[in-house]
Tab-separated table of C-alpha atoms and ligand atoms in Angstrom:
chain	number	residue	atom	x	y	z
A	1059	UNK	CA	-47.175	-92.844	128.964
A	1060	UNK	CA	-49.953	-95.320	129.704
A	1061	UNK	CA	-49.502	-99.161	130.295
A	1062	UNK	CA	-50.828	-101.434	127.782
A	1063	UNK	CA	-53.577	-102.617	130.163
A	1064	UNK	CA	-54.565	-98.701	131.014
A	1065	UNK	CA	-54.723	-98.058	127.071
A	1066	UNK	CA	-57.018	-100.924	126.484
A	1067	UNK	CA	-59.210	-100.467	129.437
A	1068	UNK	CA	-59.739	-96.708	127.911
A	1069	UNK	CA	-60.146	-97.334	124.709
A	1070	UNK	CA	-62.631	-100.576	125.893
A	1071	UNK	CA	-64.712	-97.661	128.059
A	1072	UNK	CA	-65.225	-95.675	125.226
A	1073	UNK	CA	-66.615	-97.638	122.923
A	1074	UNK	CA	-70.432	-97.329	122.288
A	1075	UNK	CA	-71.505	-100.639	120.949
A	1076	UNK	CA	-74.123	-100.612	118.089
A	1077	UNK	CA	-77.999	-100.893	119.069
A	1078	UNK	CA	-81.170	-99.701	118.290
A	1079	UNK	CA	-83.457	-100.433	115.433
A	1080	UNK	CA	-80.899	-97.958	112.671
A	1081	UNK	CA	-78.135	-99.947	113.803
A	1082	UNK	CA	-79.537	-103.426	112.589
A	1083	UNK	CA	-80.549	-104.963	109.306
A	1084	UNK	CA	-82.686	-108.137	108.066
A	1085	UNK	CA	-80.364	-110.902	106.141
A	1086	UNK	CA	-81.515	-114.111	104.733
A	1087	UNK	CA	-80.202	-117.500	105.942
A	1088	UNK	CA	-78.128	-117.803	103.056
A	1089	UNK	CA	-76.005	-114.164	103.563
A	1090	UNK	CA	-76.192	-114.503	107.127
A	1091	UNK	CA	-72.623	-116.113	107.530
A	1092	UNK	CA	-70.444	-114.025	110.654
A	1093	UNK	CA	-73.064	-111.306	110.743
A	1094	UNK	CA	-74.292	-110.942	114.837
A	1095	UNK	CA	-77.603	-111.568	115.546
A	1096	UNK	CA	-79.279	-108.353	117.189
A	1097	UNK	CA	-82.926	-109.749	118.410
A	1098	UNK	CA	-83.585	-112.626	120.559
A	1099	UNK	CA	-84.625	-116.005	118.504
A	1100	UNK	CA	-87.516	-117.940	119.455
A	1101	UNK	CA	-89.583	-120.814	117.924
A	1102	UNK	CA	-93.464	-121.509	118.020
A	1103	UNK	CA	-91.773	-125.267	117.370
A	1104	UNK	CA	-91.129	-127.669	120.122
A	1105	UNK	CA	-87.462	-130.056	119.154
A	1106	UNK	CA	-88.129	-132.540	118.409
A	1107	UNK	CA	-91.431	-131.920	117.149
A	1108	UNK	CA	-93.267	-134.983	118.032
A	1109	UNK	CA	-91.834	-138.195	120.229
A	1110	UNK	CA	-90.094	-140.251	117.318
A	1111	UNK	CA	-87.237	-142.866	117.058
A	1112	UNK	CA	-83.600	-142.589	117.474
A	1113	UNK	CA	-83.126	-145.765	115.127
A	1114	UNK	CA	-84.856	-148.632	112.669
A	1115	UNK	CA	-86.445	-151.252	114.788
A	1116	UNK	CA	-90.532	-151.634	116.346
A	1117	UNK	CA	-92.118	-149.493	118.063
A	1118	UNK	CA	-93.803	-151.593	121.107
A	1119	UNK	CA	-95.276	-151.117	124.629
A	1120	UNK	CA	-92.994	-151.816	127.420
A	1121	UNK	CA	-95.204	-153.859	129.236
A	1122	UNK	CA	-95.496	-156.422	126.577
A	1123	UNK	CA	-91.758	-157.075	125.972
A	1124	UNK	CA	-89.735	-156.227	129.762
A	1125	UNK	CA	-89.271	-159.909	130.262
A	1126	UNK	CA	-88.644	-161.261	126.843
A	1127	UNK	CA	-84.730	-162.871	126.511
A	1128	UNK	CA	-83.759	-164.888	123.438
A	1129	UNK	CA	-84.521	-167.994	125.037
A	1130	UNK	CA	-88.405	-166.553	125.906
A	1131	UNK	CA	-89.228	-163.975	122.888
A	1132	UNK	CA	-91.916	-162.211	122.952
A	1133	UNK	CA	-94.076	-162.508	119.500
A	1134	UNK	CA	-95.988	-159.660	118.419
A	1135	UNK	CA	-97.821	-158.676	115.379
A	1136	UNK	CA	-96.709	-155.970	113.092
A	1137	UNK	CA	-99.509	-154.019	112.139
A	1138	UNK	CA	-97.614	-151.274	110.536
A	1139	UNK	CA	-94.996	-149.447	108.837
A	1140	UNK	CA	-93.668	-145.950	109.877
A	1141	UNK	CA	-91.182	-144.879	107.761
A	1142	UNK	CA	-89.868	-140.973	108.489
A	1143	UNK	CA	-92.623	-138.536	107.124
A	1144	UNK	CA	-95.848	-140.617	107.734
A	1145	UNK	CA	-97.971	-140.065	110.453
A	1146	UNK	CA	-98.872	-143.198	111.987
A	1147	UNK	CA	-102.710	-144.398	111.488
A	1148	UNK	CA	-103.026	-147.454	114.131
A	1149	UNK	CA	-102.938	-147.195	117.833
A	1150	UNK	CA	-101.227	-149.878	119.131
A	1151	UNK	CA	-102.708	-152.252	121.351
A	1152	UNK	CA	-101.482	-155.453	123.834
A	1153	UNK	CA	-99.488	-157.882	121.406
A	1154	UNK	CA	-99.260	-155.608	118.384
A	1155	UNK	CA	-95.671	-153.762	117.441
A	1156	UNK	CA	-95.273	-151.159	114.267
A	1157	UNK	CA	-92.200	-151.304	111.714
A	1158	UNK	CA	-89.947	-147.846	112.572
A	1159	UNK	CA	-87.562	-146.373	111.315
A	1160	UNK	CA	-85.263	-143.298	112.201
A	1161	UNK	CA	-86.867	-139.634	112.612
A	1162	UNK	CA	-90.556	-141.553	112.347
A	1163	UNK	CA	-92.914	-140.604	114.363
A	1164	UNK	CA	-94.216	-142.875	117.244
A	1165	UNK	CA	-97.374	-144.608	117.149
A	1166	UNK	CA	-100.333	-143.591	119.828
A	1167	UNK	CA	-100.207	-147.186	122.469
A	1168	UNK	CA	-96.476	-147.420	121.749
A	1169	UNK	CA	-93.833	-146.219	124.406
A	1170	UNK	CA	-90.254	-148.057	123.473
A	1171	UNK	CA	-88.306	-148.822	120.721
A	1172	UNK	CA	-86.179	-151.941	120.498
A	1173	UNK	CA	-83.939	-151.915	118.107
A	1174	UNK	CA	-83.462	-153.586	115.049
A	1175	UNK	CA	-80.894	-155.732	115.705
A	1176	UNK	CA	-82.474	-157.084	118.837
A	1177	UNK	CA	-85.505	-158.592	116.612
A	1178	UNK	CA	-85.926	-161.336	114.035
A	1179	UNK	CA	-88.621	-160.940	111.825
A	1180	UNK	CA	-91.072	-163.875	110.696
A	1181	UNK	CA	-93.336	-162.022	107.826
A	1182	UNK	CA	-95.878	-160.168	110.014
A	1183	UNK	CA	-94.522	-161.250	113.264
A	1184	UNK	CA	-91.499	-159.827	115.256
A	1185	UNK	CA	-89.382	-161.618	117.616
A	1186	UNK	CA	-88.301	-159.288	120.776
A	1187	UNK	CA	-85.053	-160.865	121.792
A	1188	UNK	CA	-83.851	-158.945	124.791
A	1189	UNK	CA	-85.819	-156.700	127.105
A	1190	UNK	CA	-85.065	-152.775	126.219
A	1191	UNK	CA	-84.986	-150.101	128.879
A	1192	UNK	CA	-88.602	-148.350	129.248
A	1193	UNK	CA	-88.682	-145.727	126.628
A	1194	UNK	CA	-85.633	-146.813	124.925
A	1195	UNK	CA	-84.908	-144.934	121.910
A	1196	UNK	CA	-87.865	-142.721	122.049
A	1197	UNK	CA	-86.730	-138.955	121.406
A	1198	UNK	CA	-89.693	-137.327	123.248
A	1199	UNK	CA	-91.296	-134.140	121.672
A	1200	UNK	CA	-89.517	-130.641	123.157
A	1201	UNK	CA	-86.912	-132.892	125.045
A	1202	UNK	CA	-84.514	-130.346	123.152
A	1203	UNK	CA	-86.243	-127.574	122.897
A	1204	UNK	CA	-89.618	-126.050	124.261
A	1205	UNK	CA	-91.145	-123.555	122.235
A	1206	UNK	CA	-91.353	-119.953	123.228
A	1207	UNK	CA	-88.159	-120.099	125.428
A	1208	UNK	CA	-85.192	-118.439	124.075
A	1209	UNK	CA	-83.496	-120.311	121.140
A	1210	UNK	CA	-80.822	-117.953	120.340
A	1211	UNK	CA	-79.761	-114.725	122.155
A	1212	UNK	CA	-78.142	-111.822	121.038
A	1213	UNK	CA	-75.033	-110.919	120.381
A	1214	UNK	CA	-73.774	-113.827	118.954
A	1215	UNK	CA	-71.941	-114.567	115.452
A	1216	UNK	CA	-74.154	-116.744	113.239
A	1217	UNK	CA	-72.085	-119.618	112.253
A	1218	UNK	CA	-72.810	-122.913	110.968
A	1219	UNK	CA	-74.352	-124.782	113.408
A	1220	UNK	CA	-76.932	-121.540	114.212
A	1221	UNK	CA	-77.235	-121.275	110.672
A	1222	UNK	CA	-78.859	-125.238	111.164
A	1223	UNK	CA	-80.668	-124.003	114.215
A	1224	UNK	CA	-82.604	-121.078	112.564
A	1225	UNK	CA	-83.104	-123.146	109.335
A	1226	UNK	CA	-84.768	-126.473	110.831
A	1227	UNK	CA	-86.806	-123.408	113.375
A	1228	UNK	CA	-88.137	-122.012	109.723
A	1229	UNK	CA	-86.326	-118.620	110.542
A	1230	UNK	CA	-85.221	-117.537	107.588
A	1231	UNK	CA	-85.182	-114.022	107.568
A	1232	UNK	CA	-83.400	-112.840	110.885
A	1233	UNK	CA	-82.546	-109.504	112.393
A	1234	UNK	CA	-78.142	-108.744	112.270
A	1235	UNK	CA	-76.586	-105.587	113.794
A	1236	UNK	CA	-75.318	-103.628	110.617
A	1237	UNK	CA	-71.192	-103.608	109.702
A	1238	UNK	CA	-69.546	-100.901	111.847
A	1239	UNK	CA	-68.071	-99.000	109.127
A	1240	UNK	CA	-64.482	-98.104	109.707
A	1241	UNK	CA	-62.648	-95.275	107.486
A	1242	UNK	CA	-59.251	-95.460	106.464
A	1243	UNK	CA	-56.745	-93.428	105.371
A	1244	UNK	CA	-52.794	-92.791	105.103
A	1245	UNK	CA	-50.713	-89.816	105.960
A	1246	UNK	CA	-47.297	-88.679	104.387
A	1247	UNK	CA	-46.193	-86.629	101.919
A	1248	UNK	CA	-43.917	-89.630	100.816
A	1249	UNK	CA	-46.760	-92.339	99.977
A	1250	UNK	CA	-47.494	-93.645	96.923
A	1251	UNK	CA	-50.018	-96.049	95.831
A	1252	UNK	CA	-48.552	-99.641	94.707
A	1253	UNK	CA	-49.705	-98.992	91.361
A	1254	UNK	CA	-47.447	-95.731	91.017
A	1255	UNK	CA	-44.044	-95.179	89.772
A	1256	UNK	CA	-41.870	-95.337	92.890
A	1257	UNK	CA	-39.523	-92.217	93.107
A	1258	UNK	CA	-36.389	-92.324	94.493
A	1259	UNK	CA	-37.874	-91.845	97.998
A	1260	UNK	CA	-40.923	-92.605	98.140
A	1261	UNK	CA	-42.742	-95.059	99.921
A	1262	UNK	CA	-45.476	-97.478	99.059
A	1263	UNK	CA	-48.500	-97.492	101.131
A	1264	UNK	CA	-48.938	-100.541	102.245
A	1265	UNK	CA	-50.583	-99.758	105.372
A	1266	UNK	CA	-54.169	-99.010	103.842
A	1267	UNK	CA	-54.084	-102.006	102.345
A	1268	UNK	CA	-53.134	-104.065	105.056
A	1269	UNK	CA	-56.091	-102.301	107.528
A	1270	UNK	CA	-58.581	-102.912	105.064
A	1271	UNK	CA	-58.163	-106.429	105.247
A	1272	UNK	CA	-57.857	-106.589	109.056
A	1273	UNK	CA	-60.978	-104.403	109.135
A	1274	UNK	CA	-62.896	-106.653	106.924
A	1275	UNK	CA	-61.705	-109.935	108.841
A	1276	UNK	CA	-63.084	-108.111	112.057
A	1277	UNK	CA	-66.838	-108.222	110.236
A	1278	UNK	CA	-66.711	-104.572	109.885
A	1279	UNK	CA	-66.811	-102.497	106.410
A	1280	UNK	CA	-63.803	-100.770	105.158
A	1281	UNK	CA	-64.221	-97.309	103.719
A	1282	UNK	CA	-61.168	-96.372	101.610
A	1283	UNK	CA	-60.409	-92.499	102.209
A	1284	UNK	CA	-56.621	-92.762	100.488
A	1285	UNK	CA	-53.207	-91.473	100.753
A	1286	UNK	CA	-53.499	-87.175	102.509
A	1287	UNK	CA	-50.295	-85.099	102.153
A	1288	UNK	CA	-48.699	-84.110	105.506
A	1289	UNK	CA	-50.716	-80.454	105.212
A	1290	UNK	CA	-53.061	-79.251	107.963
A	1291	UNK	CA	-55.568	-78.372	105.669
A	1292	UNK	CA	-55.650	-81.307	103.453
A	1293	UNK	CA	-55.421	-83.430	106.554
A	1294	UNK	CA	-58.540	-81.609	108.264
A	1295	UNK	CA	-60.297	-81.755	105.436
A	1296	UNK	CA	-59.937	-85.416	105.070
A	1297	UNK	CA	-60.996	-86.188	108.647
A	1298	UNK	CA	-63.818	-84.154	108.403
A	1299	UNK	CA	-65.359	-85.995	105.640
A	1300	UNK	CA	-64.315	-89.782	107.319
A	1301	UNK	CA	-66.119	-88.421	110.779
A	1302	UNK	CA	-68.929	-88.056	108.279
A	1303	UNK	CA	-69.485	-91.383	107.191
A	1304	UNK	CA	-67.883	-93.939	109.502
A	1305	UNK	CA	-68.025	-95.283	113.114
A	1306	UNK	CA	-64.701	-96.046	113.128
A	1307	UNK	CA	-61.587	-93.975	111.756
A	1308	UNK	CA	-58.203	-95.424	111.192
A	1309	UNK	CA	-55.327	-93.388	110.310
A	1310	UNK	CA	-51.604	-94.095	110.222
A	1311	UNK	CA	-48.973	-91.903	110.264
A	1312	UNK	CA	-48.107	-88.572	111.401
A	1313	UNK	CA	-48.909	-89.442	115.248
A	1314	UNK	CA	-44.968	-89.162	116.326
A	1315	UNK	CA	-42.815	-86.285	117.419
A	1316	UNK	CA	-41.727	-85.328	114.150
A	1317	UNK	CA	-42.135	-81.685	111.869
A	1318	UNK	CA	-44.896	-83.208	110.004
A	1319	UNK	CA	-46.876	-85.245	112.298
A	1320	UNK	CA	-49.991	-82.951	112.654
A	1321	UNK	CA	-52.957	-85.526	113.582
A	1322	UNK	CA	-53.224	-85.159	117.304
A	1323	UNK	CA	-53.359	-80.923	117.055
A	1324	UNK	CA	-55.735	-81.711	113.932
A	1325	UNK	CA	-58.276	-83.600	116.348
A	1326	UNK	CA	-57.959	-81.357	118.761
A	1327	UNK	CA	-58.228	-78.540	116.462
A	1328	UNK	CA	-61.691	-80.372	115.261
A	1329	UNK	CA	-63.338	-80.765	118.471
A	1330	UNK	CA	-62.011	-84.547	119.005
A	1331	UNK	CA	-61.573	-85.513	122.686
A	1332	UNK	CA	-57.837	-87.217	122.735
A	1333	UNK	CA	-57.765	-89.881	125.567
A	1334	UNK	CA	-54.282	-91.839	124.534
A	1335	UNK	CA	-51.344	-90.217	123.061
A	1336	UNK	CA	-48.593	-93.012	123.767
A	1337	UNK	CA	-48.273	-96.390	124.534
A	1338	UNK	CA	-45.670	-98.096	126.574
A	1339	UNK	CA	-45.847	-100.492	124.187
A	1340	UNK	CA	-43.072	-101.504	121.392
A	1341	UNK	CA	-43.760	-101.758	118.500
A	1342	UNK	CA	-45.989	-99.273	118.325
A	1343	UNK	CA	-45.510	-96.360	121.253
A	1344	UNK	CA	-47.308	-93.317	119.007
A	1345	UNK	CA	-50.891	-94.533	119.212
A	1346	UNK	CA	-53.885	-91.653	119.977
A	1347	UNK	CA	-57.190	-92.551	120.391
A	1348	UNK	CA	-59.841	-89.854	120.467
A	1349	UNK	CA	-63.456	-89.522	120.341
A	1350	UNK	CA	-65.880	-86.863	118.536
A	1351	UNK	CA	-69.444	-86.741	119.803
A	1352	UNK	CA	-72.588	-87.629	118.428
A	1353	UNK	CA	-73.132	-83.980	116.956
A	1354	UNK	CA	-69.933	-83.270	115.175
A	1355	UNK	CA	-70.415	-85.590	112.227
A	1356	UNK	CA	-73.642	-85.415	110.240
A	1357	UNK	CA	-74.765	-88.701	110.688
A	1358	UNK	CA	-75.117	-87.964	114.758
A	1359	UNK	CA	-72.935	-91.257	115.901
A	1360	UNK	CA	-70.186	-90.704	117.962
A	1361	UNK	CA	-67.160	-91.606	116.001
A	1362	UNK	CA	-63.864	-93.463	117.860
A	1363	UNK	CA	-60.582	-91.923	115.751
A	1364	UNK	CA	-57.618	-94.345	116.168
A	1365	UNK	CA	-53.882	-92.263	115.023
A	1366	UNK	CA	-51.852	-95.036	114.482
A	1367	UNK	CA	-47.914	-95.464	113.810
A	1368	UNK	CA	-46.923	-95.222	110.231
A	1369	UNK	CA	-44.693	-97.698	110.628
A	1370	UNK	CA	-45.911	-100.872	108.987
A	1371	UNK	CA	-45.638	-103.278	111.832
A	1372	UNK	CA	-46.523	-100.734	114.734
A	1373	UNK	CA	-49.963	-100.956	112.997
A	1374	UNK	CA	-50.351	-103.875	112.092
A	1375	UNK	CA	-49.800	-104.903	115.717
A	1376	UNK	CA	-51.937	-101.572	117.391
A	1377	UNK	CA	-54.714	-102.964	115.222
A	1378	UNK	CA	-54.080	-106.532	116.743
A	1379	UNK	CA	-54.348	-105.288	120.442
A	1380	UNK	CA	-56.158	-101.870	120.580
A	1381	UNK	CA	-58.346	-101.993	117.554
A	1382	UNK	CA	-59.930	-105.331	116.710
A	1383	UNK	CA	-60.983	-105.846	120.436
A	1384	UNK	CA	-62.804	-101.988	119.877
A	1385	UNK	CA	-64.073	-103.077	116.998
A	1386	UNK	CA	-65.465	-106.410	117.669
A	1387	UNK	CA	-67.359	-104.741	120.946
A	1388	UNK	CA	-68.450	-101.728	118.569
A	1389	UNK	CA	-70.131	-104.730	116.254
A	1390	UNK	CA	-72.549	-105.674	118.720
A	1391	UNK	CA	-70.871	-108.854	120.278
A	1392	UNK	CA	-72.527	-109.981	123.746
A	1393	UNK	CA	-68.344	-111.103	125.049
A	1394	UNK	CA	-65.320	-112.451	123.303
A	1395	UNK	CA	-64.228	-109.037	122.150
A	1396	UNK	CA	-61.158	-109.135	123.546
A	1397	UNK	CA	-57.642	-109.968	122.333
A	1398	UNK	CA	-56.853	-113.845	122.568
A	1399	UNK	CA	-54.164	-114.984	124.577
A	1400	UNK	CA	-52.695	-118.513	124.754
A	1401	UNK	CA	-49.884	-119.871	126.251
A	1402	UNK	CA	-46.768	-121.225	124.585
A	1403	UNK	CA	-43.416	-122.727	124.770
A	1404	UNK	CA	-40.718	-120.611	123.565
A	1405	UNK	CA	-38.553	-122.358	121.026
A	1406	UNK	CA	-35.810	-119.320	120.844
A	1407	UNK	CA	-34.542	-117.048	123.415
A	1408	UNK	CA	-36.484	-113.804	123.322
A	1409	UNK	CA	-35.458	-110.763	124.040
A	1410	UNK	CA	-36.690	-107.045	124.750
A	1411	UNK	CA	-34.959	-103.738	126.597
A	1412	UNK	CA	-37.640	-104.552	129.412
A	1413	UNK	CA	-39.177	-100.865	128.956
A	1414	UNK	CA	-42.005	-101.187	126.897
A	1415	UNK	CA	-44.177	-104.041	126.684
A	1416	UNK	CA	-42.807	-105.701	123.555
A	1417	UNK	CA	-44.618	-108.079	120.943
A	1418	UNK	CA	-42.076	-110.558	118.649
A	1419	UNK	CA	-43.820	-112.000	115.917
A	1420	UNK	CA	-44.099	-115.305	114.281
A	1421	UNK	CA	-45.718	-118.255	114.243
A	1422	UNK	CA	-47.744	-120.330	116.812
A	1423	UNK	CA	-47.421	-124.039	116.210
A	1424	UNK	CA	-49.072	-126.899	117.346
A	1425	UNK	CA	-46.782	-129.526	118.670
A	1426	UNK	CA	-47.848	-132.567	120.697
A	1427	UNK	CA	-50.246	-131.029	122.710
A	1428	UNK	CA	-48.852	-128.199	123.050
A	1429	UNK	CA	-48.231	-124.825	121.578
A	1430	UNK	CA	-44.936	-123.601	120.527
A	1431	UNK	CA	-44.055	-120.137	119.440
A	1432	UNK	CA	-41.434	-119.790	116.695
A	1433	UNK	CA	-39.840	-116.215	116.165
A	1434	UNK	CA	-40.157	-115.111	112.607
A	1435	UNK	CA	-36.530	-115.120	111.138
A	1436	UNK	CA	-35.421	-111.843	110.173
A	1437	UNK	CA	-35.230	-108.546	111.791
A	1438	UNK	CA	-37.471	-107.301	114.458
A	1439	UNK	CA	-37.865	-103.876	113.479
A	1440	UNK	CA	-41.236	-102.286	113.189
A	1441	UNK	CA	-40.369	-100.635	109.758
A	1442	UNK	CA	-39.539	-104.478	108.443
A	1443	UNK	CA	-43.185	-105.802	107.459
A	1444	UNK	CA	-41.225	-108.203	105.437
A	1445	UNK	CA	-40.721	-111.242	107.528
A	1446	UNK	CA	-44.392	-110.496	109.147
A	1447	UNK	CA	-45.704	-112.806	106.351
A	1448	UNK	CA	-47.408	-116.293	107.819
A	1449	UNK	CA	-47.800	-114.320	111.048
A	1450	UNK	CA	-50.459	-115.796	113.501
A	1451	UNK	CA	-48.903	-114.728	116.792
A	1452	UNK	CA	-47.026	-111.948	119.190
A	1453	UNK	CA	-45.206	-113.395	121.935
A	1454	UNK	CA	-45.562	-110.498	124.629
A	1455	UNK	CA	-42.709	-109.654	126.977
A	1456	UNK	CA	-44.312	-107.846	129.935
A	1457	UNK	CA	-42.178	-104.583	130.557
A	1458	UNK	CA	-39.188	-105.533	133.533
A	1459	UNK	CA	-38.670	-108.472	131.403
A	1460	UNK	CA	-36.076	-108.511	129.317
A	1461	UNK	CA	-35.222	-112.410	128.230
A	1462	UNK	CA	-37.802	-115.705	127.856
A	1463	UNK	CA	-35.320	-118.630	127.560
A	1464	UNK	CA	-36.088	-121.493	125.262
A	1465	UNK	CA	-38.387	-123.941	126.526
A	1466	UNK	CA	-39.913	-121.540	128.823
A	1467	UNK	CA	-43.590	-120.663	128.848
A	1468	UNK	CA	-45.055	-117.285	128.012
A	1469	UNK	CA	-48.161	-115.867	126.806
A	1470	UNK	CA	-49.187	-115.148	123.225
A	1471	UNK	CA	-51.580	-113.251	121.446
A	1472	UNK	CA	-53.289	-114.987	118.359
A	1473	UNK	CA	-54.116	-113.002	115.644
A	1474	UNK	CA	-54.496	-113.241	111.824
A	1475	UNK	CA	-54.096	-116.884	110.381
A	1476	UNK	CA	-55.375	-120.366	112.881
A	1477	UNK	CA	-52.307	-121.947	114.491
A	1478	UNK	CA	-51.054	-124.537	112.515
A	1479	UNK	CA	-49.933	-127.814	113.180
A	1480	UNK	CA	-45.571	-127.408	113.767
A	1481	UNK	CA	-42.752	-129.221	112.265
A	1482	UNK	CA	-41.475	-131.501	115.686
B	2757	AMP	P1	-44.723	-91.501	110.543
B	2757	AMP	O1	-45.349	-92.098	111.759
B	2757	AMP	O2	-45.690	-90.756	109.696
B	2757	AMP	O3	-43.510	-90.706	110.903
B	2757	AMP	O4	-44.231	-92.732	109.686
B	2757	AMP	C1	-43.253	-93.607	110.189
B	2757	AMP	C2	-42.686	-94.441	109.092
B	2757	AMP	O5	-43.709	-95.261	108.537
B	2757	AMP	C3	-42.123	-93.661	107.906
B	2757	AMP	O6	-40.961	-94.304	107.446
B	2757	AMP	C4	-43.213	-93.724	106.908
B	2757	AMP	O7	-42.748	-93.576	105.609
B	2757	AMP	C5	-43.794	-95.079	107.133
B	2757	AMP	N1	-45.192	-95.075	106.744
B	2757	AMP	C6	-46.091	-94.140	107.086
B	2757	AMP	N2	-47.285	-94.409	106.547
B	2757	AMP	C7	-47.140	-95.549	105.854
B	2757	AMP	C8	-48.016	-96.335	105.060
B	2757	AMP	N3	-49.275	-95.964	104.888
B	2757	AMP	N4	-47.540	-97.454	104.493
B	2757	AMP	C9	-46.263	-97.814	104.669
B	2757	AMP	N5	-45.373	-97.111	105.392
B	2757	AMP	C10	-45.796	-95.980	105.973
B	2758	MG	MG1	-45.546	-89.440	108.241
């Protein structure tokens, strides 16, 4: 059985990332939101564009003003006004100063601005009451940014502040990697939709649901393929036609020991390379991970198959740590694929067999300055999904380990919700 760390550093290797000119797709600025860039930005625009002021005041030459005080002013004449948006018309000469205001561009002659609250004004004449630094205030043209050097590389996720990058660089049609697409579907003979009668017996599938929204949080497109009985064929047929038109395929169910957990012969059965069976990892030890090449499904990608547990919180948390980190490399990200760790205070005792690497979840808090981890009340069994509500962290007891006392530190891995700020 392989170590958490082996399993990720497989399932990391495999992973073909998305490139190419069919694996990208042209947004607007508007729809561009979390999408990742795929083509190097550049401008033909310098930043700022021309030298212009950093506040209101007069635009003036150094020379004329860098020994004025209050008690020895120097007087000059204003002989214009530069508001933002008008190009200056005078050149200004020995003993002459222009009105400026913020964002306006600086007049030819002029190399400082004094500010506004340094002056007193007499009609056409300003009063320079202290001497400025040279070239105070003046924001000089591609101080920022020089055109035709990289502006924005690849591989990041457009947010808001590169959404006001591209916008003020007139970009506003840019170049995104496409969704991965990731396929989902449920195995058991048992499942029923949440919209069906429930039968003595049954069980609600609730796993679907739950991977479609982790897949969409990840950026990537879900593709519902929905509940398949526990019956080679069926099963077969239903993997076939996911390797077909996804990336990505997610099952859960059927991955265990049991009479009716068929998947991993399945893949084999299909031509699917299986490189992860188990996982010392709890919850969550039935994980396989397999790949099918680039011919097998029509579409010629390769396709990475993920069997995970049927129970409800082994995949929630095998899509935490093995998936998402797959997924988020798969989408074209440059780094930050990987699962995020931080560390914590433990408010509880935790506890574990010390076998399998074992993740307790609840919720990370912010408390002082410090994060606290608070176990989610309730059983900690992986068929409870229950008390996994308001979850936005899995304290992780490394395997040997088999208590974390209160107070002590250990590491946690964020997922799902932003840590919130904790009751004291
Ligand atoms: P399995 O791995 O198929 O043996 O399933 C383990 C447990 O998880 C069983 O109790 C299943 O009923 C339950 N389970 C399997 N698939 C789902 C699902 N899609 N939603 C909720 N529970 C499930
Ligand atoms: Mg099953």
């Amino acid at each position: 059985m392989l170590a958490v760390s082996q399993a990720e550093t497989i399932i990391l290797n495999l992973v073909q990332p998305l490139n190419g000119r069919r694996d990208t797709e042209v947004v607007t600025l508007l729809t561009a939101i979390d999408r990742i860039l795929a083509v190097p930005v550049t401008s033909v625009l310098n930043f700022p564009h021309w030298d212009n002021s950093a506040m209101d005041g007069y635009a003036v030459r150094y020379e004329d003003v860098k020994h004025c005080s209050d008690q020895q002013p120097a007087i000059l004449e204003i002989v214009e006004e530069i508001p933002a948006g008008r190009e200056p018309q005078r050149i200004i000469q020995p003993g002459q100063a222009a009105r400026i205001l913020t964002g306006a561009v600086m007049p030819d002659g002029a190399d400082t601005v004094v500010i506004q609250e340094q002056t007193r004004r007499e009609e056409e004449r300003v009063f320079i009451l202290a001497a400025p630094e040279p070239q105070a205030f003046v924001r000089h043209q591609a101080s920022f940014y020089r055109a035709g050097t990289p502006l924005l590389p690849p591989g990041i996720i457009i947010n808001a502040p590169e959404i006001a990058v591209l916008a003020a660089a007139q970009c506003t049609q840019l170049t995104v990697y496409r969704r991965p697409r990731v396929a989902i579907l449920s195995t058991g003979n048992e499942l029923v939709t949440p919209d069906q009668p429930l039968q003595p017996g049954r069980i609600v599938d609730s796993n679907r649901y739950a991977l479609a929204a982790l897949v969409a949080q990840t950026g990537a497109e879900p593709v519902q393929m929905g509940i398949v009985p526990d019956e080679p064929e069926a099963l077969k047929n239903a993997i076939a036609k996911a390797l077909q038109t996804a990336d990505v395929v997610l099952s859960s169910g059927g991955v265990s020991v049991g009479d009716y957990d068929y998947v991993d012969q399945i893949l084999a059965q299909m031509g699917g390379e299986i490189h992860v069976r188990a996982v010392a990892v709890k919850p969550g030890k039935p994980l396989t991970v397999a790949t099918f090449p680039a011919s097998v499904g029509s579409n010629q990608k390769p396709v990475l198959y993920f069997g995970l547990p049927g129970n409800p919180v082994s995949a929630l948390v095998s899509f935490w740590r093995f998936v998402q980190p797959a997924i988020r490399k798969l989408s074209g990200l440059s780094h930050s694929w990987g699962p995020l760790f931080v560390k914590a205070r433990a408010r509880h005792n935790l506890h574990s067999d010390g076998k399998r690497e074992t993740y307790l979840w609840g919720q990370l808090h912010l408390v002082g300055d410090g994060y606290e981890f608070q176990l989610a009340d309730g059983g900690h069994s992986s068929g409870n999904l229950i008390n996994l509500s308001q979850t936005n962290g899995l304290a992780v007891l490394p395997v040997g380990q088999t208590l974390i006392s209160a107070g002590e530190q250990l590491q946690i891995l964020q997922v799902g919700l932003p840590i919130v700020k904790g009751p004291i």
